[in-house]
Short mmCIF file of N, CA and C in Angstrom, two decimals:
data_model
loop_
_atom_site.label_atom_id
_atom_site.label_comp_id
_atom_site.label_asym_id
_atom_site.label_seq_id
_atom_site.Cartn_x
_atom_site.Cartn_y
_atom_site.Cartn_z
N MET A 1 34.39 -5.08 49.80
CA MET A 1 35.63 -4.46 49.34
C MET A 1 36.80 -5.29 49.89
N ASP A 2 37.77 -5.54 49.04
CA ASP A 2 38.90 -6.35 49.50
C ASP A 2 39.86 -5.53 50.37
N ARG A 3 40.72 -6.22 51.07
CA ARG A 3 41.63 -5.58 52.03
C ARG A 3 42.59 -4.62 51.35
N ASP A 4 43.08 -4.98 50.18
CA ASP A 4 44.02 -4.10 49.47
C ASP A 4 43.35 -2.77 49.13
N ARG A 5 42.14 -2.81 48.60
CA ARG A 5 41.43 -1.58 48.24
C ARG A 5 41.13 -0.76 49.49
N ARG A 6 40.74 -1.41 50.57
CA ARG A 6 40.46 -0.70 51.82
C ARG A 6 41.70 0.01 52.33
N LEU A 7 42.84 -0.68 52.28
CA LEU A 7 44.09 -0.06 52.72
C LEU A 7 44.42 1.15 51.86
N ARG A 8 44.31 1.01 50.56
CA ARG A 8 44.61 2.13 49.65
C ARG A 8 43.67 3.31 49.90
N ASP A 9 42.39 3.02 50.06
CA ASP A 9 41.43 4.09 50.33
C ASP A 9 41.74 4.81 51.65
N GLN A 10 42.11 4.06 52.67
CA GLN A 10 42.46 4.67 53.95
C GLN A 10 43.72 5.52 53.83
N LEU A 11 44.69 5.06 53.05
CA LEU A 11 45.90 5.86 52.83
C LEU A 11 45.58 7.17 52.13
N VAL A 12 44.70 7.12 51.16
CA VAL A 12 44.30 8.34 50.45
C VAL A 12 43.65 9.33 51.42
N LEU A 13 42.74 8.85 52.25
CA LEU A 13 42.12 9.72 53.25
C LEU A 13 43.16 10.32 54.18
N LEU A 14 44.10 9.51 54.61
CA LEU A 14 45.15 9.98 55.51
C LEU A 14 46.03 11.02 54.82
N LEU A 15 46.42 10.76 53.58
CA LEU A 15 47.28 11.70 52.85
C LEU A 15 46.58 13.03 52.61
N ARG A 16 45.32 12.98 52.28
CA ARG A 16 44.60 14.23 52.00
C ARG A 16 44.28 15.00 53.28
N GLY A 17 44.31 14.34 54.41
CA GLY A 17 44.17 15.00 55.70
C GLY A 17 42.78 15.52 55.96
N GLY A 18 42.64 16.09 57.14
CA GLY A 18 41.40 16.73 57.51
C GLY A 18 40.40 15.85 58.23
N SER A 19 40.67 14.55 58.34
CA SER A 19 39.71 13.67 59.01
C SER A 19 39.65 13.94 60.51
N ALA A 20 40.80 14.02 61.15
CA ALA A 20 40.84 14.22 62.60
C ALA A 20 41.52 15.54 62.96
N HIS A 21 41.84 16.32 61.96
CA HIS A 21 42.54 17.58 62.20
C HIS A 21 42.38 18.47 60.98
N MET A 22 42.86 19.68 61.09
CA MET A 22 42.78 20.63 59.99
C MET A 22 43.54 20.11 58.77
N GLY A 23 42.95 20.25 57.61
CA GLY A 23 43.61 19.87 56.38
C GLY A 23 44.41 21.03 55.79
N PHE A 24 45.20 20.70 54.79
CA PHE A 24 46.06 21.69 54.14
C PHE A 24 45.26 22.85 53.56
N ALA A 25 44.16 22.56 52.88
CA ALA A 25 43.36 23.61 52.24
C ALA A 25 42.90 24.65 53.26
N ALA A 26 42.43 24.19 54.41
CA ALA A 26 41.98 25.13 55.45
C ALA A 26 43.15 25.93 56.01
N ALA A 27 44.29 25.29 56.17
CA ALA A 27 45.45 25.96 56.77
C ALA A 27 45.99 27.09 55.90
N VAL A 28 45.85 26.97 54.58
CA VAL A 28 46.40 28.00 53.69
C VAL A 28 45.34 28.92 53.11
N ALA A 29 44.07 28.64 53.37
CA ALA A 29 42.97 29.41 52.79
C ALA A 29 43.04 30.88 53.19
N ASP A 30 42.89 31.74 52.20
CA ASP A 30 42.83 33.19 52.44
C ASP A 30 43.98 33.70 53.29
N PHE A 31 45.16 33.17 53.06
CA PHE A 31 46.30 33.58 53.87
C PHE A 31 46.64 35.04 53.56
N PRO A 32 46.82 35.87 54.58
CA PRO A 32 47.09 37.29 54.36
C PRO A 32 48.46 37.52 53.71
N GLU A 33 48.45 38.18 52.58
CA GLU A 33 49.70 38.45 51.85
C GLU A 33 50.72 39.15 52.73
N ALA A 34 50.27 40.04 53.58
CA ALA A 34 51.19 40.82 54.43
C ALA A 34 51.96 39.94 55.42
N LEU A 35 51.52 38.71 55.62
CA LEU A 35 52.16 37.86 56.62
C LEU A 35 52.97 36.69 56.05
N ILE A 36 53.02 36.53 54.74
CA ILE A 36 53.71 35.35 54.21
C ILE A 36 55.20 35.33 54.57
N ASN A 37 55.79 36.51 54.74
CA ASN A 37 57.21 36.59 55.11
C ASN A 37 57.42 36.96 56.58
N ALA A 38 56.34 36.92 57.36
CA ALA A 38 56.45 37.25 58.79
C ALA A 38 56.95 36.03 59.56
N ARG A 39 57.73 36.32 60.60
CA ARG A 39 58.18 35.28 61.53
C ARG A 39 57.34 35.40 62.80
N PRO A 40 56.56 34.38 63.11
CA PRO A 40 55.80 34.44 64.36
C PRO A 40 56.76 34.54 65.55
N PRO A 41 56.27 35.02 66.69
CA PRO A 41 57.14 35.16 67.87
C PRO A 41 57.84 33.85 68.23
N ASN A 42 59.13 33.96 68.50
CA ASN A 42 59.96 32.83 68.94
C ASN A 42 60.07 31.70 67.92
N VAL A 43 59.88 32.01 66.65
CA VAL A 43 59.97 31.03 65.57
C VAL A 43 61.06 31.50 64.60
N GLY A 44 61.93 30.60 64.19
CA GLY A 44 63.07 30.96 63.35
C GLY A 44 62.79 30.95 61.87
N TYR A 45 61.54 30.83 61.47
CA TYR A 45 61.22 30.79 60.04
C TYR A 45 59.88 31.47 59.81
N THR A 46 59.65 31.81 58.56
CA THR A 46 58.42 32.51 58.18
C THR A 46 57.34 31.51 57.81
N PHE A 47 56.14 32.03 57.59
CA PHE A 47 55.05 31.18 57.12
C PHE A 47 55.40 30.56 55.77
N TRP A 48 56.01 31.36 54.89
CA TRP A 48 56.38 30.81 53.58
C TRP A 48 57.47 29.75 53.72
N HIS A 49 58.43 29.97 54.62
CA HIS A 49 59.44 28.94 54.85
C HIS A 49 58.78 27.61 55.24
N LEU A 50 57.79 27.68 56.11
CA LEU A 50 57.10 26.47 56.55
C LEU A 50 56.35 25.81 55.40
N LEU A 51 55.66 26.62 54.61
CA LEU A 51 54.97 26.09 53.43
C LEU A 51 55.97 25.44 52.47
N GLU A 52 57.09 26.10 52.22
CA GLU A 52 58.11 25.54 51.33
C GLU A 52 58.71 24.26 51.90
N HIS A 53 58.89 24.21 53.21
CA HIS A 53 59.39 22.98 53.83
C HIS A 53 58.43 21.82 53.57
N LEU A 54 57.15 22.07 53.73
CA LEU A 54 56.15 21.05 53.43
C LEU A 54 56.26 20.60 51.97
N ARG A 55 56.33 21.57 51.07
CA ARG A 55 56.39 21.27 49.64
C ARG A 55 57.66 20.51 49.28
N LEU A 56 58.80 21.01 49.73
CA LEU A 56 60.09 20.39 49.39
C LEU A 56 60.19 18.97 49.93
N THR A 57 59.74 18.77 51.15
CA THR A 57 59.83 17.44 51.75
C THR A 57 58.91 16.45 51.04
N GLN A 58 57.69 16.87 50.78
CA GLN A 58 56.76 15.99 50.08
C GLN A 58 57.26 15.67 48.67
N ALA A 59 57.79 16.67 47.96
CA ALA A 59 58.32 16.44 46.61
C ALA A 59 59.48 15.46 46.65
N ASP A 60 60.33 15.59 47.66
CA ASP A 60 61.46 14.68 47.80
C ASP A 60 60.99 13.24 48.01
N ILE A 61 60.02 13.06 48.88
CA ILE A 61 59.54 11.71 49.16
C ILE A 61 58.82 11.14 47.94
N LEU A 62 58.07 11.97 47.22
CA LEU A 62 57.43 11.51 45.98
C LEU A 62 58.49 11.01 45.00
N GLU A 63 59.56 11.76 44.84
CA GLU A 63 60.64 11.33 43.95
C GLU A 63 61.28 10.04 44.47
N TYR A 64 61.49 9.96 45.76
CA TYR A 64 62.08 8.76 46.38
C TYR A 64 61.24 7.52 46.07
N VAL A 65 59.93 7.67 46.12
CA VAL A 65 59.01 6.56 45.90
C VAL A 65 58.92 6.16 44.43
N THR A 66 59.15 7.11 43.53
CA THR A 66 58.88 6.86 42.11
C THR A 66 60.10 6.74 41.22
N SER A 67 61.25 7.24 41.64
CA SER A 67 62.40 7.31 40.74
C SER A 67 63.54 6.38 41.15
N PRO A 68 63.93 5.49 40.25
CA PRO A 68 65.10 4.65 40.54
C PRO A 68 66.40 5.46 40.60
N GLU A 69 66.37 6.67 40.03
CA GLU A 69 67.56 7.53 40.02
C GLU A 69 67.61 8.49 41.21
N TYR A 70 66.72 8.35 42.15
CA TYR A 70 66.67 9.25 43.30
C TYR A 70 68.03 9.32 43.99
N ARG A 71 68.40 10.54 44.37
CA ARG A 71 69.63 10.77 45.14
C ARG A 71 69.26 11.55 46.40
N GLU A 72 69.76 11.07 47.51
CA GLU A 72 69.49 11.72 48.80
C GLU A 72 70.00 13.16 48.77
N ARG A 73 69.22 14.04 49.38
CA ARG A 73 69.56 15.46 49.43
C ARG A 73 70.17 15.80 50.79
N ALA A 74 70.83 16.93 50.82
CA ALA A 74 71.47 17.40 52.06
C ALA A 74 70.41 17.93 53.02
N TRP A 75 70.51 17.47 54.25
CA TRP A 75 69.62 17.97 55.32
C TRP A 75 70.37 18.99 56.14
N PRO A 76 69.80 20.09 56.49
CA PRO A 76 68.44 20.56 56.21
C PRO A 76 68.35 21.46 54.98
N GLU A 77 69.49 21.78 54.38
CA GLU A 77 69.54 22.78 53.31
C GLU A 77 68.54 22.52 52.18
N ALA A 78 68.40 21.30 51.76
CA ALA A 78 67.53 20.99 50.61
C ALA A 78 66.05 20.94 50.98
N TYR A 79 65.76 21.05 52.26
CA TYR A 79 64.38 20.90 52.71
C TYR A 79 63.77 22.17 53.30
N TRP A 80 64.57 23.21 53.39
CA TRP A 80 64.10 24.50 53.90
C TRP A 80 64.70 25.60 53.03
N PRO A 81 63.96 26.67 52.79
CA PRO A 81 64.55 27.82 52.10
C PRO A 81 65.61 28.47 53.00
N ALA A 82 66.46 29.26 52.40
CA ALA A 82 67.45 30.01 53.18
C ALA A 82 66.72 30.90 54.18
N LYS A 83 67.33 31.10 55.33
CA LYS A 83 66.69 31.88 56.41
C LYS A 83 66.26 33.28 55.97
N ASP A 84 67.00 33.87 55.03
CA ASP A 84 66.66 35.22 54.57
C ASP A 84 65.81 35.23 53.30
N ALA A 85 65.41 34.06 52.81
CA ALA A 85 64.59 33.99 51.59
C ALA A 85 63.20 34.56 51.86
N ARG A 86 62.72 35.28 50.86
CA ARG A 86 61.40 35.88 50.95
C ARG A 86 60.61 35.48 49.71
N ALA A 87 59.31 35.53 49.82
CA ALA A 87 58.45 35.15 48.70
C ALA A 87 57.45 36.25 48.39
N THR A 88 57.03 36.28 47.15
CA THR A 88 55.91 37.13 46.76
C THR A 88 54.62 36.32 46.93
N MET A 89 53.50 36.98 46.82
CA MET A 89 52.23 36.25 46.90
C MET A 89 52.13 35.25 45.76
N ARG A 90 52.64 35.61 44.61
CA ARG A 90 52.64 34.68 43.48
C ARG A 90 53.44 33.42 43.83
N GLU A 91 54.59 33.58 44.43
CA GLU A 91 55.41 32.43 44.83
C GLU A 91 54.70 31.59 45.91
N TRP A 92 54.03 32.26 46.82
CA TRP A 92 53.24 31.54 47.83
C TRP A 92 52.20 30.65 47.14
N LEU A 93 51.46 31.25 46.21
CA LEU A 93 50.42 30.51 45.50
C LEU A 93 51.01 29.38 44.66
N GLU A 94 52.17 29.60 44.07
CA GLU A 94 52.86 28.55 43.31
C GLU A 94 53.27 27.40 44.24
N SER A 95 53.72 27.72 45.44
CA SER A 95 54.08 26.68 46.41
C SER A 95 52.86 25.87 46.81
N VAL A 96 51.75 26.56 47.04
CA VAL A 96 50.50 25.87 47.39
C VAL A 96 50.09 24.93 46.26
N ALA A 97 50.12 25.43 45.02
CA ALA A 97 49.72 24.61 43.87
C ALA A 97 50.65 23.42 43.68
N ALA A 98 51.95 23.62 43.84
CA ALA A 98 52.91 22.53 43.68
C ALA A 98 52.72 21.48 44.77
N PHE A 99 52.46 21.92 46.00
CA PHE A 99 52.18 20.98 47.08
C PHE A 99 50.98 20.11 46.73
N ARG A 100 49.92 20.75 46.25
CA ARG A 100 48.70 20.01 45.90
C ARG A 100 48.95 19.03 44.75
N ARG A 101 49.69 19.46 43.74
CA ARG A 101 50.00 18.58 42.60
C ARG A 101 50.78 17.35 43.06
N ASP A 102 51.81 17.58 43.87
CA ASP A 102 52.62 16.46 44.35
C ASP A 102 51.83 15.54 45.26
N LEU A 103 50.96 16.11 46.07
CA LEU A 103 50.11 15.28 46.93
C LEU A 103 49.22 14.38 46.08
N GLU A 104 48.61 14.94 45.05
CA GLU A 104 47.75 14.13 44.19
C GLU A 104 48.56 13.10 43.41
N ALA A 105 49.80 13.41 43.07
CA ALA A 105 50.67 12.42 42.41
C ALA A 105 50.95 11.26 43.35
N LEU A 106 51.18 11.56 44.62
CA LEU A 106 51.40 10.49 45.60
C LEU A 106 50.12 9.69 45.83
N VAL A 107 48.98 10.37 45.87
CA VAL A 107 47.69 9.69 45.97
C VAL A 107 47.53 8.72 44.80
N ALA A 108 47.91 9.15 43.60
CA ALA A 108 47.81 8.28 42.43
C ALA A 108 48.70 7.05 42.58
N VAL A 109 49.89 7.23 43.14
CA VAL A 109 50.80 6.11 43.35
C VAL A 109 50.18 5.09 44.30
N VAL A 110 49.68 5.55 45.43
CA VAL A 110 49.14 4.59 46.41
C VAL A 110 47.79 4.02 45.97
N SER A 111 47.06 4.73 45.13
CA SER A 111 45.78 4.24 44.63
C SER A 111 45.94 3.19 43.54
N ASP A 112 47.04 3.22 42.85
CA ASP A 112 47.30 2.31 41.74
C ASP A 112 47.50 0.88 42.25
N VAL A 113 46.62 -0.02 41.84
CA VAL A 113 46.73 -1.40 42.31
C VAL A 113 48.01 -2.07 41.80
N GLY A 114 48.65 -1.47 40.83
CA GLY A 114 49.94 -1.98 40.36
C GLY A 114 51.10 -1.62 41.27
N THR A 115 50.87 -0.73 42.21
CA THR A 115 51.90 -0.35 43.17
C THR A 115 51.89 -1.34 44.33
N ASP A 116 53.02 -1.97 44.57
CA ASP A 116 53.16 -2.88 45.70
C ASP A 116 53.46 -2.03 46.94
N LEU A 117 52.45 -1.82 47.75
CA LEU A 117 52.62 -0.97 48.93
C LEU A 117 53.66 -1.52 49.90
N PHE A 118 53.85 -2.82 49.90
CA PHE A 118 54.80 -3.44 50.81
C PHE A 118 56.16 -3.67 50.15
N GLY A 119 56.25 -3.30 48.88
CA GLY A 119 57.51 -3.44 48.15
C GLY A 119 58.44 -2.27 48.43
N ALA A 120 59.70 -2.51 48.21
CA ALA A 120 60.71 -1.47 48.44
C ALA A 120 60.59 -0.37 47.39
N VAL A 121 60.92 0.85 47.79
CA VAL A 121 60.98 1.95 46.82
C VAL A 121 62.09 1.63 45.82
N PRO A 122 61.99 2.16 44.59
CA PRO A 122 62.92 1.75 43.53
C PRO A 122 64.40 2.00 43.80
N SER A 123 64.72 3.03 44.54
CA SER A 123 66.14 3.38 44.72
C SER A 123 66.73 2.82 46.01
N SER A 124 65.92 2.09 46.79
CA SER A 124 66.40 1.62 48.08
C SER A 124 65.65 0.36 48.49
N GLY A 125 66.35 -0.58 49.04
CA GLY A 125 65.69 -1.76 49.57
C GLY A 125 65.31 -1.58 51.02
N GLU A 126 65.54 -0.39 51.54
CA GLU A 126 65.36 -0.15 52.97
C GLU A 126 63.93 0.20 53.36
N HIS A 127 63.21 0.96 52.54
CA HIS A 127 61.89 1.46 52.90
C HIS A 127 60.83 0.99 51.91
N THR A 128 59.60 0.87 52.40
CA THR A 128 58.48 0.48 51.54
C THR A 128 57.69 1.71 51.10
N VAL A 129 56.90 1.52 50.04
CA VAL A 129 56.01 2.58 49.58
C VAL A 129 55.02 2.94 50.69
N LEU A 130 54.52 1.94 51.39
CA LEU A 130 53.59 2.18 52.49
C LEU A 130 54.22 3.07 53.56
N ARG A 131 55.44 2.75 53.96
CA ARG A 131 56.12 3.55 54.97
C ARG A 131 56.24 5.00 54.52
N GLU A 132 56.60 5.22 53.27
CA GLU A 132 56.79 6.58 52.77
C GLU A 132 55.47 7.34 52.70
N ALA A 133 54.39 6.67 52.32
CA ALA A 133 53.08 7.32 52.30
C ALA A 133 52.67 7.73 53.72
N LEU A 134 52.90 6.84 54.68
CA LEU A 134 52.59 7.16 56.07
C LEU A 134 53.48 8.29 56.58
N LEU A 135 54.73 8.31 56.16
CA LEU A 135 55.65 9.37 56.56
C LEU A 135 55.18 10.73 56.04
N VAL A 136 54.75 10.77 54.78
CA VAL A 136 54.23 12.02 54.22
C VAL A 136 53.00 12.47 55.00
N ALA A 137 52.08 11.56 55.25
CA ALA A 137 50.87 11.92 55.99
C ALA A 137 51.20 12.45 57.38
N ASP A 138 52.12 11.79 58.06
CA ASP A 138 52.54 12.19 59.40
C ASP A 138 53.22 13.56 59.37
N HIS A 139 54.16 13.73 58.48
CA HIS A 139 54.91 14.98 58.37
C HIS A 139 53.97 16.13 58.01
N ASN A 140 53.10 15.90 57.04
CA ASN A 140 52.17 16.96 56.64
C ASN A 140 51.22 17.32 57.77
N ALA A 141 50.69 16.32 58.48
CA ALA A 141 49.77 16.61 59.58
C ALA A 141 50.45 17.45 60.65
N TYR A 142 51.67 17.10 60.97
CA TYR A 142 52.42 17.85 61.99
C TYR A 142 52.57 19.32 61.58
N HIS A 143 53.08 19.54 60.37
CA HIS A 143 53.37 20.92 59.96
C HIS A 143 52.12 21.71 59.56
N VAL A 144 51.09 21.04 59.06
CA VAL A 144 49.83 21.74 58.79
C VAL A 144 49.23 22.21 60.11
N GLY A 145 49.29 21.38 61.13
CA GLY A 145 48.85 21.80 62.46
C GLY A 145 49.66 22.96 62.98
N GLU A 146 50.96 22.89 62.76
CA GLU A 146 51.84 23.99 63.16
C GLU A 146 51.45 25.27 62.44
N LEU A 147 51.19 25.17 61.16
CA LEU A 147 50.79 26.35 60.38
C LEU A 147 49.50 26.94 60.94
N GLY A 148 48.55 26.08 61.30
CA GLY A 148 47.30 26.56 61.87
C GLY A 148 47.49 27.26 63.20
N ILE A 149 48.29 26.69 64.07
CA ILE A 149 48.57 27.30 65.38
C ILE A 149 49.30 28.63 65.20
N LEU A 150 50.29 28.64 64.31
CA LEU A 150 51.04 29.89 64.10
C LEU A 150 50.16 30.97 63.49
N ARG A 151 49.21 30.58 62.66
CA ARG A 151 48.25 31.57 62.15
C ARG A 151 47.44 32.16 63.31
N GLN A 152 47.06 31.31 64.25
CA GLN A 152 46.31 31.79 65.41
C GLN A 152 47.16 32.77 66.21
N VAL A 153 48.41 32.41 66.46
CA VAL A 153 49.33 33.26 67.22
C VAL A 153 49.49 34.62 66.54
N ALA A 154 49.57 34.61 65.21
CA ALA A 154 49.79 35.84 64.44
C ALA A 154 48.49 36.56 64.09
N ALA A 155 47.37 36.08 64.61
CA ALA A 155 46.06 36.65 64.28
C ALA A 155 45.87 36.72 62.77
N ALA A 156 46.21 35.63 62.09
CA ALA A 156 46.19 35.60 60.63
C ALA A 156 44.99 34.85 60.06
N TRP A 157 43.94 34.70 60.86
CA TRP A 157 42.75 34.02 60.34
C TRP A 157 41.74 34.99 59.76
N GLY A 158 41.84 36.25 60.11
CA GLY A 158 40.89 37.22 59.59
C GLY A 158 39.59 37.27 60.37
N ARG A 159 39.36 36.29 61.19
CA ARG A 159 38.18 36.24 62.06
C ARG A 159 38.54 35.35 63.25
N PRO A 160 37.90 35.53 64.37
CA PRO A 160 38.21 34.67 65.51
C PRO A 160 37.97 33.21 65.16
N ARG A 161 38.87 32.37 65.59
CA ARG A 161 38.77 30.93 65.31
C ARG A 161 38.72 30.21 66.65
N THR A 162 37.67 29.42 66.84
CA THR A 162 37.50 28.75 68.13
C THR A 162 37.83 27.26 68.07
N ALA A 163 37.85 26.68 66.89
CA ALA A 163 38.17 25.25 66.79
C ALA A 163 38.90 24.95 65.50
#
């Protein structure tokens, strides 16, 4: 296997997560509806806020990587729901589905041999596609881990979880 294909395959594994830590699917699996709008102790946002932050950030980076018309959004407003925003279970599931769709769209970008991983994103000469893929993987791993820990704190696993 050539180096380019190996790099792309490794990026896909990293983006999809779960190799060295909990993946997104496990973190959101069977999430209790009664807790989607709960704020864990000493946390300023709900479980749904955290899920939406993951979705919004990943969607933004996907657009940054793919669109020459990308425009920078306001931080933090464009990346987090309003503090008083609440979601229904349907909205939770829509957020999960949108996150997965955008993740697979990014996987398609990095898997495409026509994508220059070391080339600049279309709207900026500052960052590479590779950097943005690594940023998404890093950001998602951090917050998916956070979601898992907060589920543990809120006893939201439905069964004791030891690892």
